[in-house]
Coordinates of C-alpha atoms in Angstrom, one line a residue:
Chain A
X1 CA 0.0 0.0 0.0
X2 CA 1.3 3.4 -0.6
X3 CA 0.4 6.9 1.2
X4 CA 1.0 10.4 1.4
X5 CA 0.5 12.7 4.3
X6 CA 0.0 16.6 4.3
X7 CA 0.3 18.1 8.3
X8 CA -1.1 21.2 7.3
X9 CA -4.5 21.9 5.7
X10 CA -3.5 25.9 5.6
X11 CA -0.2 27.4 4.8
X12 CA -0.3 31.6 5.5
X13 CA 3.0 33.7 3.9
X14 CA 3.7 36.6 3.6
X15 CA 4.7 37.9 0.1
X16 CA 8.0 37.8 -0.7
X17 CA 8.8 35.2 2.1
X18 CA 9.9 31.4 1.7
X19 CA 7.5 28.8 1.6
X20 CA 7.5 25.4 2.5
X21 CA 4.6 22.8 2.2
X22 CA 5.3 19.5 3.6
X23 CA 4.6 16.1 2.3
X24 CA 5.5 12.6 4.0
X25 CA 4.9 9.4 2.0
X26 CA 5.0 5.7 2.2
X27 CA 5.6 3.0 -0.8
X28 CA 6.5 -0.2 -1.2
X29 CA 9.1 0.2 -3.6
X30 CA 10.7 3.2 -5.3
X31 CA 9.4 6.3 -4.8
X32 CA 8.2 8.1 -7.6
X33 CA 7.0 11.7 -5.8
X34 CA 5.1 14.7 -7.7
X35 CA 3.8 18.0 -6.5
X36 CA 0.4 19.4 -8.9
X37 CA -1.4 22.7 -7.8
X38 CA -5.2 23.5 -8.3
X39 CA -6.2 26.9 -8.7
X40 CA -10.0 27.5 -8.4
X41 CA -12.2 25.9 -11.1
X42 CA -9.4 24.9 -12.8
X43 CA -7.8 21.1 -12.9
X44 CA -4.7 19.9 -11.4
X45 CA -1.6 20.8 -13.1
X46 CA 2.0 19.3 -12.7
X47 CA 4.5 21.1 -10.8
X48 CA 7.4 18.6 -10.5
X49 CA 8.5 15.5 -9.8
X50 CA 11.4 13.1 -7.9
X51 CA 12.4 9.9 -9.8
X52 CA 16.0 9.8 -9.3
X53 CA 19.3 11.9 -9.1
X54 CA 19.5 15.0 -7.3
X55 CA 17.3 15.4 -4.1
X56 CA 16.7 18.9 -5.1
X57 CA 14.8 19.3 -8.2
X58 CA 13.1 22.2 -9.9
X59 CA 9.7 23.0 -11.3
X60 CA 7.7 25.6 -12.7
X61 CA 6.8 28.7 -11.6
X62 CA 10.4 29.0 -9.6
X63 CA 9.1 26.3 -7.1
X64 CA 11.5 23.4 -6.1
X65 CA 11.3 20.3 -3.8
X66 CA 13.7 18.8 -1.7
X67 CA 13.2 14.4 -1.6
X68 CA 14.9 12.9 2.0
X69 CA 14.9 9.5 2.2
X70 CA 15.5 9.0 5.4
X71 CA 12.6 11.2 6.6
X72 CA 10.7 10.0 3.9
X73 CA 9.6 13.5 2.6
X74 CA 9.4 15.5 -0.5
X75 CA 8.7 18.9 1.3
X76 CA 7.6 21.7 -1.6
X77 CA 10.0 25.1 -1.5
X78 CA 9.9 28.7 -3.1
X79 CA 12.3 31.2 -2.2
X80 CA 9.9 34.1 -2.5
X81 CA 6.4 33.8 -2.8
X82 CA 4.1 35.6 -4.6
X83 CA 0.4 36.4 -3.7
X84 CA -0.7 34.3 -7.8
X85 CA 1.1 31.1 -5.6
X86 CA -1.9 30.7 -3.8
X87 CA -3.8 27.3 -4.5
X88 CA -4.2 24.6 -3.5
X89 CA -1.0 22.2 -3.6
X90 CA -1.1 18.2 -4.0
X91 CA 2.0 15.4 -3.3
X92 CA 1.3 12.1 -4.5
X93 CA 3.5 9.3 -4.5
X94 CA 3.8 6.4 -7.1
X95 CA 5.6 2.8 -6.9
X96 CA 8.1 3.3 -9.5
X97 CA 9.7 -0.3 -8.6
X98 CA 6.8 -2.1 -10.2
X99 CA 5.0 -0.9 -13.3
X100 CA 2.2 0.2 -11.8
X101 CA 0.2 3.1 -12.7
X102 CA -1.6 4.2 -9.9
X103 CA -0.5 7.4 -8.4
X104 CA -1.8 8.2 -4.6
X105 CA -2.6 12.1 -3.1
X106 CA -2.6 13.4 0.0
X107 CA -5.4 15.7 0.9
X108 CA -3.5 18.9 -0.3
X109 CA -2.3 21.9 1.2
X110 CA -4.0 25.2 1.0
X111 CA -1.3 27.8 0.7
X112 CA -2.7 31.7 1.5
X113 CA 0.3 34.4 0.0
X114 CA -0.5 37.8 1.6
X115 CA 0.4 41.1 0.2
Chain B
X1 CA -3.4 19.3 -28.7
X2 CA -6.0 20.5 -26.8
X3 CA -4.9 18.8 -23.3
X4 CA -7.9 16.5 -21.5
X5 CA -11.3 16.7 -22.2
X6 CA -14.1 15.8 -20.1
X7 CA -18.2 15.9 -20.6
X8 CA -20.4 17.7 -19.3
X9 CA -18.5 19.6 -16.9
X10 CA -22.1 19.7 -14.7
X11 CA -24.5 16.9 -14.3
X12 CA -27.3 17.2 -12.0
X13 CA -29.5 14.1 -11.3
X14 CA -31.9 12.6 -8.7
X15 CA -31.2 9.5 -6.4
X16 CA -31.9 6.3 -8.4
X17 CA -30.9 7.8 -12.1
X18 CA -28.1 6.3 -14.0
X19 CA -25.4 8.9 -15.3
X20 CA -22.2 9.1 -17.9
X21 CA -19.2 11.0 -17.9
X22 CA -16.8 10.9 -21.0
X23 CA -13.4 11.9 -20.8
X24 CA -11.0 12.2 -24.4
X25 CA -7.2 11.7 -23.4
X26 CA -4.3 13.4 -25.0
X27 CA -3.7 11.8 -28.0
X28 CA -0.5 10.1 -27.5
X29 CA -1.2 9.1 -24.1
X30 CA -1.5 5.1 -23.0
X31 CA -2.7 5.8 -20.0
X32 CA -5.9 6.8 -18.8
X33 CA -7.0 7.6 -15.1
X34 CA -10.6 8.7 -13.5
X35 CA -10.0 9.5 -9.9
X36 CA -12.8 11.2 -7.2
X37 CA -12.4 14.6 -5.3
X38 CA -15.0 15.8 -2.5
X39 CA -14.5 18.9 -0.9
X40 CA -11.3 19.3 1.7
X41 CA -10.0 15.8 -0.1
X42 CA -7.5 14.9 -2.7
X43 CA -8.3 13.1 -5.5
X44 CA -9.0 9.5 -4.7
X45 CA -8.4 6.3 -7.4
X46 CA -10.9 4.7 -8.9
X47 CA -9.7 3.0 -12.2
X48 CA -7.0 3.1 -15.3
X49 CA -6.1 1.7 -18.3
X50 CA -3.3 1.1 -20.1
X51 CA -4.8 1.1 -23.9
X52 CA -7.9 -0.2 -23.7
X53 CA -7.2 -2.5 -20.9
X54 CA -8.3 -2.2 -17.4
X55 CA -5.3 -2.6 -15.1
X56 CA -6.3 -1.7 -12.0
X57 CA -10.1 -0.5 -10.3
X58 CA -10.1 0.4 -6.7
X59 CA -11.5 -1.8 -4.0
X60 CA -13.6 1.0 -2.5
X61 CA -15.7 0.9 -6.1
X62 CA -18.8 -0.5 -6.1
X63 CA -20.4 -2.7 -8.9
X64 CA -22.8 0.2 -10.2
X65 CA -19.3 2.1 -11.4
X66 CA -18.1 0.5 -14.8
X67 CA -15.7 2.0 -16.6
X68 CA -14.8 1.7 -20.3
X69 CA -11.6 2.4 -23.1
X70 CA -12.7 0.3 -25.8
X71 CA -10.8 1.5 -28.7
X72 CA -7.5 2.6 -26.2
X73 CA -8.7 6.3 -27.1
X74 CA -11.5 7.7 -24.8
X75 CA -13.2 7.0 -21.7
X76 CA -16.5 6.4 -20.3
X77 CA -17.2 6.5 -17.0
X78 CA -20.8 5.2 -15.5
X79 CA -22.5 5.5 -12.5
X80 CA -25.9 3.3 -12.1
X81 CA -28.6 3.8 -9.9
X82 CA -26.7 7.1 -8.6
X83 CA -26.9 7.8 -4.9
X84 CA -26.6 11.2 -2.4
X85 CA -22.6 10.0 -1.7
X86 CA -22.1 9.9 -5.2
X87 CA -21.6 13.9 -5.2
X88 CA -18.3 14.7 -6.3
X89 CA -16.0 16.0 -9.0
X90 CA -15.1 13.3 -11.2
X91 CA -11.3 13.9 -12.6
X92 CA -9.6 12.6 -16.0
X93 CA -6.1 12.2 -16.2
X94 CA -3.5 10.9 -18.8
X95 CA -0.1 10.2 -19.2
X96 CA 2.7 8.0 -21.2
X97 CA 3.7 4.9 -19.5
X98 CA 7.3 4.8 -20.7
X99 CA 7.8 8.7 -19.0
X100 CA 7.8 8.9 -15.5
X101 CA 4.1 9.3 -14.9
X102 CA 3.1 12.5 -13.9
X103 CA -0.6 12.9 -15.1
X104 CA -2.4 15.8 -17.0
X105 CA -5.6 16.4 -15.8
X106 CA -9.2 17.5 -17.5
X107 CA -11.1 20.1 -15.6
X108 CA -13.7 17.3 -13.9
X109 CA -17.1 16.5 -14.2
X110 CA -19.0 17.5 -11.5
X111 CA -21.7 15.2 -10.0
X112 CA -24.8 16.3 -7.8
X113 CA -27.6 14.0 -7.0
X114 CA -30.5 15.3 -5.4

């Protein structure tokens, strides 16, 4: 069985601050970890994912995540936010060990970006 | 390409009535997901395909969902003898299965029975 976890149902910034949104998971196999955000009436879009190589990678819109195997996390990062950030942010977690397809969400993050 | 498509976007329909969602992939995706989001909850699996094959349907569907991909292109997605709890967006999603996976997702259908 895989899982993801999201601590915090509300994220407040202020602009121009860092962000962080935290995401914990648990799978079977390899990890395969990805961050989509939801702006209002509007359907998921991709952000960025972890598959292998560097435990930093980088997505769009200047965001990044950080993958830590030990903790098993995949916390989401920006170094300044801006107030268009706010959404609603997803992690999801897929076995990449086996070929299935079936990617799993936690219950998302809303992140609030104050002028 | 014009990304996922998914039909109607709104369905209203009373307790008992049997409903259909249709959802048109990108066209050089394999894979095709429909996955479930209520308010305050991420989007929960129900089903995919690889082609037109049926790979995997959650354990949490019940037997009036049936999903179909019969020619590996789009998707139906039916819901018999709909029921209250069965209020909720319905999401679309594709991808390739020889790329890592991440999936591009339709705008929903969403689902009210009165």
């Amino acid at each position: 069985a895989q899982s993801v976890a999201q601590p915090e149902d509300q994220v407040n910034v202020a602009e121009g601050n860092p962000l962080t949104v935290k995401c914990t998971y648990s799978v079977s196999g390899n990890p395969y970890l990805f961050w989509y955000v939801q702006y209002p009436n509007r359907g998921l879009q991709f952000l960025l994912k972890y598959i292998t190589g560097d435990n930093l990678v980088k997505g769009s819109y200047g965001f990044e995540a950080e993958f830590n195997k030990s903790q098993t996390s995949f916390h989401l990062k920006k170094p300044s936010a801006l107030v268009s950030d706010s959404a609603l942010y997803f992690c999801a977690v897929r076995d990449g060990g086996t070929n299935a397809g079936k990617s799993t969400f936690g219950d998302g993050t809303t992140l609030t970006v104050k002028p | 390409d014009t990304g996922v498509s998914q039909n109607p976007r709104h369905k209203i329909t009373k307790r008992g009535q049997n409903v259909t969602f249709r959802c048109d992939p990108i066209s050089e995706h394999n894979r095709l997901y429909w996955y479930r989001q209520t308010l305050g909850q991420g989007p929960e699996f129900l089903t995919y395909f690889q082609n037109e094959a049926q790979l995997e349907k959650s354990r949490l569907l019940s037997d009036r969902f049936s999903a179909e991909r019969p020619k590996g292109s789009f998707s139906t997605l039916e819901i018999q003898r709909t029921e209250q709890g069965d209020s909720a967006m319905y999401l679309c999603a594709s991808s390739f299965e020889r790329e890592s996976g991440e999936l591009f997702f339709g705008e929903g259908s969403r689902l009210t029975v009165l």
